[in-house]
Tab-separated table of C-alpha atoms in Angstrom:
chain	number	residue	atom	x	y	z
A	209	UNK	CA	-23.280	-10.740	-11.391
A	210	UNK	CA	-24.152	-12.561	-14.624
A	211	UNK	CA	-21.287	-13.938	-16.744
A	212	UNK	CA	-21.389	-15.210	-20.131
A	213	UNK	CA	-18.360	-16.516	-22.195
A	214	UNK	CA	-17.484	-15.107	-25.415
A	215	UNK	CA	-15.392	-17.458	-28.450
A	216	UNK	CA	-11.840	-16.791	-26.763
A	217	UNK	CA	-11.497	-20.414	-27.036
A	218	UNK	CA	-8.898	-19.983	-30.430
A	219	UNK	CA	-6.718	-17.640	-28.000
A	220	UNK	CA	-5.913	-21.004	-25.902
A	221	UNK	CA	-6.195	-23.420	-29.202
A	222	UNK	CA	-3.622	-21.236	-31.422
A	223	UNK	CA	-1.461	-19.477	-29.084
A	224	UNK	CA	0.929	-22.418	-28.659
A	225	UNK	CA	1.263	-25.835	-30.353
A	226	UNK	CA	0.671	-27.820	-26.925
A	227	UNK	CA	-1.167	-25.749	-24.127
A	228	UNK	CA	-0.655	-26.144	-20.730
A	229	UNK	CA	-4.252	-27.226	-18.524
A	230	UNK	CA	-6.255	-24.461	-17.137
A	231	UNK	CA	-5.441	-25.517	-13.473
A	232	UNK	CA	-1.583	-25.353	-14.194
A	233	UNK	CA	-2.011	-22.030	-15.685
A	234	UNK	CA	-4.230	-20.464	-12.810
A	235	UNK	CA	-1.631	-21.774	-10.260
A	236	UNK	CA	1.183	-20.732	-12.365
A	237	UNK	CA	-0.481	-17.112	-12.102
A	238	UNK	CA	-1.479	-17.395	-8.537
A	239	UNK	CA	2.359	-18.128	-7.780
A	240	UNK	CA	3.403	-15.039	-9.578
A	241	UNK	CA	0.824	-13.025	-7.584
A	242	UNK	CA	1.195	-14.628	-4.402
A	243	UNK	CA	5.692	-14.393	-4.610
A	244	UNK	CA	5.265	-10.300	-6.116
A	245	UNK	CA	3.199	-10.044	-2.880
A	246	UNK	CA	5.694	-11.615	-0.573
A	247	UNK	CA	8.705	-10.147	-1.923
A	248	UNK	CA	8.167	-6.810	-3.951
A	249	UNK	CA	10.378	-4.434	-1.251
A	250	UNK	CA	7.953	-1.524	-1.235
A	251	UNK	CA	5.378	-3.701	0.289
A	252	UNK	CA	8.349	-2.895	3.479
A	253	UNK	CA	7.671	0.476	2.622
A	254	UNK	CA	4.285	0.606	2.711
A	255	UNK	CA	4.787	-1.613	6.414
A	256	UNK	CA	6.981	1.354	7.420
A	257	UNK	CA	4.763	3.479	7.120
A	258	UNK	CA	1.833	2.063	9.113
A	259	UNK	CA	4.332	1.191	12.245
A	260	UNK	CA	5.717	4.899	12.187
A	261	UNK	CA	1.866	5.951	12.077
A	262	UNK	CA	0.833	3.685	14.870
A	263	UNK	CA	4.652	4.695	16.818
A	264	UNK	CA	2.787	8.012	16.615
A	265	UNK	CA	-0.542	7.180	18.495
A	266	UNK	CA	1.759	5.577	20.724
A	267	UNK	CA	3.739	8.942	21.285
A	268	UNK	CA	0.170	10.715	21.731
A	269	UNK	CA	-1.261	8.917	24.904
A	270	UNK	CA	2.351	9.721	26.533
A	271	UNK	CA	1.914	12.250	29.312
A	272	UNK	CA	5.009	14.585	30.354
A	273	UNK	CA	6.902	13.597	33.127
A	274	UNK	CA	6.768	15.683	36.111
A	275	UNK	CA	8.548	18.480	37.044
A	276	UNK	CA	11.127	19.153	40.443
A	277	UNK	CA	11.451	22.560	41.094
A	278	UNK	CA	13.694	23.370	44.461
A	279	UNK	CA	14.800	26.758	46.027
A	280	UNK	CA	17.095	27.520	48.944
A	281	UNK	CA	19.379	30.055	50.145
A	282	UNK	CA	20.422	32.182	53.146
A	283	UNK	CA	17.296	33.482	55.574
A	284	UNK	CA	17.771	36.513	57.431
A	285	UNK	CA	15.120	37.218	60.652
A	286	UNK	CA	15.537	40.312	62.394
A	287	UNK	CA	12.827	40.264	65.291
A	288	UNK	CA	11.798	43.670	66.282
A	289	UNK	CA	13.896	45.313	68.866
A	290	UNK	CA	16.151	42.240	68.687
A	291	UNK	CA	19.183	41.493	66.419
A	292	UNK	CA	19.642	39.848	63.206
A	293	UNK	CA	19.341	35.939	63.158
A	294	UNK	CA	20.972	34.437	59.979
A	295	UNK	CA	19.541	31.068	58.808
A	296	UNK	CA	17.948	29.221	55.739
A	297	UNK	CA	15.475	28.677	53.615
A	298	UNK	CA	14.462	25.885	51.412
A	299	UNK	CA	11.359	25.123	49.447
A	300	UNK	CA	10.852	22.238	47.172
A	301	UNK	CA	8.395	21.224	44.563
A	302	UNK	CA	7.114	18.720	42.671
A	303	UNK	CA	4.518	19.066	40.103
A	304	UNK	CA	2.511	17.639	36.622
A	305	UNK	CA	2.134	18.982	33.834
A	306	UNK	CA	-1.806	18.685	32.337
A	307	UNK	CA	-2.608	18.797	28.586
A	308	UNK	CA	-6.138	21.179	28.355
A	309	UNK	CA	-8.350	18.660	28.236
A	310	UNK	CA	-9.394	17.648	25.020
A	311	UNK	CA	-5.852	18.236	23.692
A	312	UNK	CA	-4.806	14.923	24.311
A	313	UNK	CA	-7.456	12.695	22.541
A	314	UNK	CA	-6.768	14.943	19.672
A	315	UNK	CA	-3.711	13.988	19.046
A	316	UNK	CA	-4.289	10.179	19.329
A	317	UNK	CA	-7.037	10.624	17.156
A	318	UNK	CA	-5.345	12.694	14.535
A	319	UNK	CA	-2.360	10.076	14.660
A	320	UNK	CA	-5.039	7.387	14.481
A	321	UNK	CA	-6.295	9.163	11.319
A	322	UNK	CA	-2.863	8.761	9.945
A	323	UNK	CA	-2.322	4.843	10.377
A	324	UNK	CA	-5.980	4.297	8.350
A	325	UNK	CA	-4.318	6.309	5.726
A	326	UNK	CA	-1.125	4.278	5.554
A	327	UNK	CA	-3.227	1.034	5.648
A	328	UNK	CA	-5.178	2.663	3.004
A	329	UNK	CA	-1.985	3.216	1.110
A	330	UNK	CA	-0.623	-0.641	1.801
A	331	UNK	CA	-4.146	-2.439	0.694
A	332	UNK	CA	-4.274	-0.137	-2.711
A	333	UNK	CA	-0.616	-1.108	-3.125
A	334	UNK	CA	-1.115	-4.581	-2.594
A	335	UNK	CA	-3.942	-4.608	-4.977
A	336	UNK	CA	-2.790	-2.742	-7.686
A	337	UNK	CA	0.717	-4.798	-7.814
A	338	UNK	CA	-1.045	-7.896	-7.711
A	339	UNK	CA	-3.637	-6.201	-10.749
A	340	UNK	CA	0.591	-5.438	-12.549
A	341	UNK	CA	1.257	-9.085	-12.022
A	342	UNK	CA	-1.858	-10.658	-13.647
A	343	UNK	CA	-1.468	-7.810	-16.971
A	344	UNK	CA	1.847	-8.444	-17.157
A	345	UNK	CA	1.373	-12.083	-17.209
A	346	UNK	CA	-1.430	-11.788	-19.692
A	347	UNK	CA	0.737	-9.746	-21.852
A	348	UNK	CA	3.536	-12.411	-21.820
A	349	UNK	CA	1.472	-15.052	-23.202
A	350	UNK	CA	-0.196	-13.014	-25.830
A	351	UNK	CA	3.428	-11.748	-26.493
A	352	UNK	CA	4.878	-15.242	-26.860
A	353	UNK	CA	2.250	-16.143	-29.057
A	354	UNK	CA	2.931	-13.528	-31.570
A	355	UNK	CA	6.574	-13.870	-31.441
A	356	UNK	CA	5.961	-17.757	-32.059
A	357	UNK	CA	3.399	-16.662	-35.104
A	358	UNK	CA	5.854	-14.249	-36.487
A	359	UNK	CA	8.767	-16.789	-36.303
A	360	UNK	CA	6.241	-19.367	-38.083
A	361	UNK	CA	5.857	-16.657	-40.705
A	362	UNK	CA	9.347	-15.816	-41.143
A	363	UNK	CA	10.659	-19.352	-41.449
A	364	UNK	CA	7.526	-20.417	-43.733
A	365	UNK	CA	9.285	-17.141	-46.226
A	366	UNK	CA	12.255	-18.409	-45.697
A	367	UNK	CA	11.601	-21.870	-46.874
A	368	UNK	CA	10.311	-20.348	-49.791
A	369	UNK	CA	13.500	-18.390	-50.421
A	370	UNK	CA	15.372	-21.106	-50.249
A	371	UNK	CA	13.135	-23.371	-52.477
A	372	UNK	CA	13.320	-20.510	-55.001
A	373	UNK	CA	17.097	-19.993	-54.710
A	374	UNK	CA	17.368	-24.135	-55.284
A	375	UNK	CA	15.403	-24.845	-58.120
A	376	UNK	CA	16.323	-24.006	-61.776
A	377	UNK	CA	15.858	-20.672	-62.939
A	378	UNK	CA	12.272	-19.572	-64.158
A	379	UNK	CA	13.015	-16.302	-65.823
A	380	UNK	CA	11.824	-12.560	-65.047
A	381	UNK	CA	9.075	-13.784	-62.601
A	382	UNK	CA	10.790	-16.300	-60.694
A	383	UNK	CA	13.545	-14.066	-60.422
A	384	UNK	CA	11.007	-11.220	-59.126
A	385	UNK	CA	9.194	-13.573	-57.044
A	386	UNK	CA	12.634	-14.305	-55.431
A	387	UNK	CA	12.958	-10.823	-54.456
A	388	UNK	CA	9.627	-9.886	-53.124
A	389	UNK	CA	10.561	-12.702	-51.160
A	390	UNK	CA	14.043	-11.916	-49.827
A	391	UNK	CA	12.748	-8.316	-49.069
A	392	UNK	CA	9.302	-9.495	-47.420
A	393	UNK	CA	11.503	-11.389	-45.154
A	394	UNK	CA	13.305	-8.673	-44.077
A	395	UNK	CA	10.282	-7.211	-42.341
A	396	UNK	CA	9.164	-10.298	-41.359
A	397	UNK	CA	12.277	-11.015	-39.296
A	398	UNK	CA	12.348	-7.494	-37.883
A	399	UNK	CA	8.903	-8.150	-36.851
A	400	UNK	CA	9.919	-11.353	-35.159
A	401	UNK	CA	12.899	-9.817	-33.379
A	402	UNK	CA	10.412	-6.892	-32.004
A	403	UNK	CA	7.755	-9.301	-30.773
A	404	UNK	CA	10.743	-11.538	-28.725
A	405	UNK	CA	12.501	-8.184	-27.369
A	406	UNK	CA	8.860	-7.085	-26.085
A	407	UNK	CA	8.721	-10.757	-24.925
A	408	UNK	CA	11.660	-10.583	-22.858
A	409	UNK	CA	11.093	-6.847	-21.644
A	410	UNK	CA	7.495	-8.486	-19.773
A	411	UNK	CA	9.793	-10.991	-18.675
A	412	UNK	CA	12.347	-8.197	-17.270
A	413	UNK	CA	9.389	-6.270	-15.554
A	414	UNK	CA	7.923	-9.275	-14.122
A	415	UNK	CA	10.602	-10.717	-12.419
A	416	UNK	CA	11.304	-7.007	-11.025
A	417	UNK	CA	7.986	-6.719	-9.229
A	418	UNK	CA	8.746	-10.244	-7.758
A	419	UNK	CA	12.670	-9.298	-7.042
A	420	UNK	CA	14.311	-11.461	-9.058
A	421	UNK	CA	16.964	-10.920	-11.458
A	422	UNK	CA	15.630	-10.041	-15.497
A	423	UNK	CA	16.408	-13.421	-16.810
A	424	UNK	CA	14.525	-15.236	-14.013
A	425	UNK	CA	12.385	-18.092	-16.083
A	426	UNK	CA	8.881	-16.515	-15.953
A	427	UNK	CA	5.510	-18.846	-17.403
A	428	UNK	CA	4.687	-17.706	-20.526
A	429	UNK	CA	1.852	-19.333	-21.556
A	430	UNK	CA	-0.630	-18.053	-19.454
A	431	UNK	CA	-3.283	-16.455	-21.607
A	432	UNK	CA	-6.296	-13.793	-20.529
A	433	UNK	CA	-9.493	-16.105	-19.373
A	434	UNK	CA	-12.038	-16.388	-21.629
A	435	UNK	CA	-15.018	-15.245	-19.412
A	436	UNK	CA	-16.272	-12.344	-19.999
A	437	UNK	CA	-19.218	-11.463	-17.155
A	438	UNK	CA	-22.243	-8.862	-17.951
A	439	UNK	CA	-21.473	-5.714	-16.148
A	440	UNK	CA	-23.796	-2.732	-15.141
A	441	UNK	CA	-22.226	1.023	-15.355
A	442	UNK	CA	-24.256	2.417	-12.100
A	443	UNK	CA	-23.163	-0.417	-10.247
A	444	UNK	CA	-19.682	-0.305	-10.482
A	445	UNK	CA	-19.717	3.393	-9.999
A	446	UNK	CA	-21.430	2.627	-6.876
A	447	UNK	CA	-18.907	0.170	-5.918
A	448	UNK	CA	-16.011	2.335	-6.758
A	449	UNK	CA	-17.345	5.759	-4.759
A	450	UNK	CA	-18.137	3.624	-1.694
A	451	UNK	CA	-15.011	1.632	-1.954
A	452	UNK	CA	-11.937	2.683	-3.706
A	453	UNK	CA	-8.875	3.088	-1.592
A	454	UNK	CA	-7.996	6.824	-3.327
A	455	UNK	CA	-11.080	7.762	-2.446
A	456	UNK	CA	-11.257	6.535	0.973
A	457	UNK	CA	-7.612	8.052	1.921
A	458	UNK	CA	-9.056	11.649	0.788
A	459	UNK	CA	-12.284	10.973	3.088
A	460	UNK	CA	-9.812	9.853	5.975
A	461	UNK	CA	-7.659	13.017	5.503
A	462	UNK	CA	-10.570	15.082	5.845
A	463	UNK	CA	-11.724	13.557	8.517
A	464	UNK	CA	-8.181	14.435	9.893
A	465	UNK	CA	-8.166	17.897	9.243
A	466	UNK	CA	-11.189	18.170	10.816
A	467	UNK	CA	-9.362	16.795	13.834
A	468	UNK	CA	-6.205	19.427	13.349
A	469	UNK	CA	-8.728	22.247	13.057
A	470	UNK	CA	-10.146	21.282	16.656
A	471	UNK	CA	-6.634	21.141	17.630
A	472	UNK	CA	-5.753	24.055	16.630
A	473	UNK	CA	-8.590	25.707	18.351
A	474	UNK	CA	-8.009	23.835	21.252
A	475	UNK	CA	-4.263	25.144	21.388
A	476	UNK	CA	-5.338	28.552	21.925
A	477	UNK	CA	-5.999	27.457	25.530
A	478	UNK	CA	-3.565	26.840	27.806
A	479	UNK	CA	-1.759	23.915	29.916
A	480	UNK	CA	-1.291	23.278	33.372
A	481	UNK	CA	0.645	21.929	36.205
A	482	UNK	CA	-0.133	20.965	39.490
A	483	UNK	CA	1.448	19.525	42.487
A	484	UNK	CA	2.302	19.202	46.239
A	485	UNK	CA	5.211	21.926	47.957
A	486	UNK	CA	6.799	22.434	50.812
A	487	UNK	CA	9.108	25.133	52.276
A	488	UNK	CA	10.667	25.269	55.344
A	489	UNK	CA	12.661	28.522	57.087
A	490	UNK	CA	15.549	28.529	59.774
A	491	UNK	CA	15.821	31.804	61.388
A	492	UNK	CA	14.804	32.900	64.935
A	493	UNK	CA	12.479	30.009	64.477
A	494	UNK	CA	12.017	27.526	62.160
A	495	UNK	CA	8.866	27.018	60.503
A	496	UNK	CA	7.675	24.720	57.432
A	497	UNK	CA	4.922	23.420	55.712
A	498	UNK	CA	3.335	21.724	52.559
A	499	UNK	CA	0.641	22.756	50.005
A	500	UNK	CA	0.137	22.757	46.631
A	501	UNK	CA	1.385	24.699	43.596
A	502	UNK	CA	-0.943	25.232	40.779
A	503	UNK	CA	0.701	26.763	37.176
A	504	UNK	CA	-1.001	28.145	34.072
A	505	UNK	CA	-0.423	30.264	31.246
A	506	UNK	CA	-2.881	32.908	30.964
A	507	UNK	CA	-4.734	33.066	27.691
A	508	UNK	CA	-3.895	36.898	26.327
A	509	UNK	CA	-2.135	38.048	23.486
A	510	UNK	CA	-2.006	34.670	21.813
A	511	UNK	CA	-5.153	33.563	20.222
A	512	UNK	CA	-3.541	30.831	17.636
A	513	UNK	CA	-5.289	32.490	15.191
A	514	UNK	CA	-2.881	32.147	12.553
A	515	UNK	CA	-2.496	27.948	12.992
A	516	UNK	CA	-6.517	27.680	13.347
A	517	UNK	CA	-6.651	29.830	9.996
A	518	UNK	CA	-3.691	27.087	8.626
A	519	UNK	CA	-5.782	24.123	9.669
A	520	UNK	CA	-9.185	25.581	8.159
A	521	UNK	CA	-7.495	26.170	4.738
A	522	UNK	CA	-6.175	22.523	4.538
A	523	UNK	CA	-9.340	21.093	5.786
A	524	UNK	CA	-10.919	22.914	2.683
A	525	UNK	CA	-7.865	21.639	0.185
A	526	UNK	CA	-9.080	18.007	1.507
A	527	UNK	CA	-12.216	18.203	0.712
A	528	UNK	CA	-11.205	20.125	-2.752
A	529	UNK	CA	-9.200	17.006	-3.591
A	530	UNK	CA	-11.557	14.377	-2.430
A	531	UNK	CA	-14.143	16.033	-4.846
A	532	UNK	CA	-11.787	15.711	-7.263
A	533	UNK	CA	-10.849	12.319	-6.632
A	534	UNK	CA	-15.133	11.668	-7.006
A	535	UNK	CA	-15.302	12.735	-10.466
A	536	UNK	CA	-11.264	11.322	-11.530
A	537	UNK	CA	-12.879	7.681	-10.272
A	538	UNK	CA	-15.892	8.051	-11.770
A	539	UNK	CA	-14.322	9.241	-14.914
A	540	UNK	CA	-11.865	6.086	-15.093
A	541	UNK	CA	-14.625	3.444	-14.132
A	542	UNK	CA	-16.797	4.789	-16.807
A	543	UNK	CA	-13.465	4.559	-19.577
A	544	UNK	CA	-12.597	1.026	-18.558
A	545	UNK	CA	-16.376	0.191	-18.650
A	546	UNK	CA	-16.509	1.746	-22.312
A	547	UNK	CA	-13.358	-0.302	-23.243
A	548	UNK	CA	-14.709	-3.620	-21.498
A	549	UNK	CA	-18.453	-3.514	-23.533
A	550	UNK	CA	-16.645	-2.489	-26.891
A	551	UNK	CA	-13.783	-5.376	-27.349
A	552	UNK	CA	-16.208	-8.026	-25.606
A	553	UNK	CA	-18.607	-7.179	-28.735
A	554	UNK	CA	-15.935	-7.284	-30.894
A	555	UNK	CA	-14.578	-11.142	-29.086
A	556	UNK	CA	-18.073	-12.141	-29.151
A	557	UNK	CA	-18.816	-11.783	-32.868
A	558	UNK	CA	-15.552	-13.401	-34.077
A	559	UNK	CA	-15.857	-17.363	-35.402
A	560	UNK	CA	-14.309	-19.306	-32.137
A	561	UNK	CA	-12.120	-21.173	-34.876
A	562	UNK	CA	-10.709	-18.055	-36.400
A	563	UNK	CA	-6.827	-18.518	-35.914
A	564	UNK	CA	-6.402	-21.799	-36.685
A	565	UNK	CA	-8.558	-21.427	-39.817
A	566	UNK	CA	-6.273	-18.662	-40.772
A	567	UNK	CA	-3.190	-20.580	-40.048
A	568	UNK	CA	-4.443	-23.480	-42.289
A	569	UNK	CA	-4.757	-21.117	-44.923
A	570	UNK	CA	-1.456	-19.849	-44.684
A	571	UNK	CA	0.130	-23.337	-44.764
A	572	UNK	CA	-2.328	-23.452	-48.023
A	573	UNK	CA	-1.010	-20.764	-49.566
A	574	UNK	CA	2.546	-22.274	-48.872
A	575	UNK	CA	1.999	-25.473	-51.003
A	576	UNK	CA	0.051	-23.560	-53.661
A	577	UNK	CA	2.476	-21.429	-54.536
A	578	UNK	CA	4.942	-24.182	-53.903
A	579	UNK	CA	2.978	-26.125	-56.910
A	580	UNK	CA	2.677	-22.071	-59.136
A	581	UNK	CA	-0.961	-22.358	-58.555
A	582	UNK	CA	-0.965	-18.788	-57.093
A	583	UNK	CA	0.987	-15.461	-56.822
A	584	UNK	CA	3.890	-14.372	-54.728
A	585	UNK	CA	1.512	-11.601	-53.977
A	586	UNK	CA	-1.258	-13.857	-52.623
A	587	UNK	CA	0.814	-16.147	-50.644
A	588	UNK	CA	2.693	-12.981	-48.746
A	589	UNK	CA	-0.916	-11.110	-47.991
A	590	UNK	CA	-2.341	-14.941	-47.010
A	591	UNK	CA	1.004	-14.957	-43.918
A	592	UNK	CA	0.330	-11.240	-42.945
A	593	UNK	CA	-3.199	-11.371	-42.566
A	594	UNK	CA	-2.621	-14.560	-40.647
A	595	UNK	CA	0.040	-12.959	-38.454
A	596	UNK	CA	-2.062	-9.539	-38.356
A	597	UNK	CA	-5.337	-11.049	-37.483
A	598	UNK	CA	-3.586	-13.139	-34.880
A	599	UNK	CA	-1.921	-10.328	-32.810
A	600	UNK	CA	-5.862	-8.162	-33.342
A	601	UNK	CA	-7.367	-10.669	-31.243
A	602	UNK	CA	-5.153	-11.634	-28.980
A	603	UNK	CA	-4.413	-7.486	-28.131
A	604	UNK	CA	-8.200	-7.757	-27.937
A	605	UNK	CA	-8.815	-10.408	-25.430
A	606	UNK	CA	-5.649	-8.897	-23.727
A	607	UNK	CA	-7.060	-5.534	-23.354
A	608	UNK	CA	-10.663	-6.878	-22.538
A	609	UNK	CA	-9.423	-8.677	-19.196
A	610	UNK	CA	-6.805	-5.334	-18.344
A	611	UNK	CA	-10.391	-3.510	-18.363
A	612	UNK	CA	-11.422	-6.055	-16.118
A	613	UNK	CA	-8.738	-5.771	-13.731
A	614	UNK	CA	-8.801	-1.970	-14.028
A	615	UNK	CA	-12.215	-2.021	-12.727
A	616	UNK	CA	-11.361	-4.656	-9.973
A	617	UNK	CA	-8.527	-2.372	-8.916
A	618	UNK	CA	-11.097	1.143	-9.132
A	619	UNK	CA	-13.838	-1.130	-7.214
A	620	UNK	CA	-11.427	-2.240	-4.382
A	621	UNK	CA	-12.172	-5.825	-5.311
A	622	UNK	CA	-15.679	-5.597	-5.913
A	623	UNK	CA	-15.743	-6.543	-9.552
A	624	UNK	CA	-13.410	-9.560	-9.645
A	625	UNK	CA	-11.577	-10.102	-13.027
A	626	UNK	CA	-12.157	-13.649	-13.971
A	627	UNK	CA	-8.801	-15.885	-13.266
């Protein structure tokens, strides 16, 4: 897969005054990843589930234990001519019950059918916490950075306030000027307090997929990577129809219900038993013997009909869903795909020096109007478009790599998000 790199280079330059390395962010993220993995508690869940799957298969290749049957009683033996003899009579037997064959590997493959779905469910889980982790991440650096742009903002007004407020009066505009400022502020510390409650909400929802308490210290400056590699449409719907975990659960539970249909059919026939006897009678004489008992039900009446037409129905709502599934993948790849091509133009025609031109000119506009070489007006739109600007293209570069990990997750790993 060909990569390129678009100008994301001002997202690692302006988003705090001192960076840390690339290598210290990456393993700052891969710890993140790597502790969610190892401690999130429905990865147990998940675990549950296969073992009770695979306690199942167990369960299946268990045969029933065998079965004691014993008579005995009084014998009465009246000889001809002669007079009744009381004695005994005893008979004993001990016999196995048989599963039709056929009925047996059934049922270890259906349960067999059911552990591939719950390790289905644990490797989409896996990958689409660790996909939470890396977004969430992104989003706390990109949030940091605005709050710490907004705060620069906000003070930068409020040093003007306070410079106005100090110096001797300058009549109707200074005292105007004064109160554009005061009431600018306002919104510019309102936006400042929004940007550090989102900050510490990321925080909150990071440490809870890791299982650690909201205030946990979580790295904040880790920032979205600034690759950006050329991707093909056809190819990662490919990748996505041949791999993605949804869609390979709904072909396993097909496949399953395929297996419960020949169950059921199988059903409709019925189990056996054999096994050695032997009776023995005390009356006039005494006689005995072994042989061998042989048991079956005998396959009237009861056809099964009504669990074969059960099975055929849900075999049908299987593949209704996995057809489903098809087109709600497809659909999905095709929107992240869409959102991926459309911000990496927009990344890739921006100047790679755009913030901290931006910011220079805001710390311009400070000392000009400082010095009354320009407007209040000027100086406020000079901080907004800085602060606006900022938070466009960092929201872009954050919601060009969340494409990319969408399509990692809907390819099953296929498409690898930069790190």
């Amino acid at each position: 897969m060909k990569g390129v790199r678009v100008p994301l280079a001002f997202l690692l330059l302006a988003a705090s005054c001192g960076p840390a390395p690339a290598e210290d962010r990456q393993t700052a993220l891969d710890s993140l990843v790597a502790e969610a993995l190892a401690r999130n508690p429905e990865i147990a869940y998940y675990e549950g589930a296969i073992a009770a799957a695979k306690g199942q298969v167990v369960q299946a290749r268990i045969i029933p234990y065998p079965q004691i049957e014993g008579f005995a009683g009084p014998w009465y033996s009246t000889p001809t001519g002669g007079r009744t003899t009381t004695g005994w009579m005893q008979e004993y037997a001990i016999y196995q019950p048989v599963f039709f064959p056929g009925k047996m590997s059934l049922a270890k493959a259906i349960a067999e059918k059911d552990v591939r779905v719950a390790e289905l469910g644990l490797q989409q889980f896996r990958l689409s916490l660790a996909m939470q982790v890396r977004t969430l991440a992104y989003r706390l650096g990109v949030g940091t950075a605005n709050a710490r742009i907004a705060r620069e903002v906000s003070e930068r007004a409020a040093g003007l306030v306070d410079f106005l407020r100090k110096r001797p009066a300058a009549g109707v505009q200074g005292y105007l000027d004064l109160r554009i400022l005061e009431g600018s502020l306002v919104d510019l510390q309102r936006m400042a307090r929004e940007l550090e409650q989102n900050r510490r909400a990321i925080q909150a929802q990071i440490n809870a997929l890791r299982a650690r308490p909201a205030a946990t210290p979580v790295p904040d400056t880790i920032f979205p990577p600034a690759e950006a590699p050329s991707l093909a449409l056809p190819v990662l719907q490919e990748q996505a129809k041949s791999r993605n975990y949804a869609l390979l659960m709904r072909q396993t539970e097909i496949d399953r219900a395929a297996k419960s249909l020949d169950a059921a059919k199988l059903a409709a026939l019925p189990d056996f038993s054999v096994g050695p006897f032997w009776i023995g009678e005390k009356g006039t004489n005494f006689d005995q013997g072994p042989g061998i008992v042989f048991t079956s039900g005998l396959p009237f009446w009861n056809d099964n009909r009504g669990n074969i037409l059960t099975a055929d129905a849900q075999r049908r709502q299987a593949e209704a869903l996995h057809g489903s599934a098809v087109w709600s993948i497809q659909s999905a790849v095709a929107t992240a795909y869409a959102t991926y091509q459309t911000v990496r133009k927009q990344l890739g025609e921006q100047s790679h020096d755009v913030i901290p031109r931006l910011q220079r000119a805001a710390e311009l506009a400070d000392r000009q109007y400082r010095l009354g070489a320009i407007p209040v007006q000027t100086f406020l739109e000079m901080q907004r478009q800085y602060l606006y600007s900022a938070q466009a293209l960092y929201t872009a570069a954050l919601d060009l790599q969340t494409a990319l990990l969408n399509l990692e997750n809907l390819t099953a790993g296929a498409t690898p998000a930069p790190r």
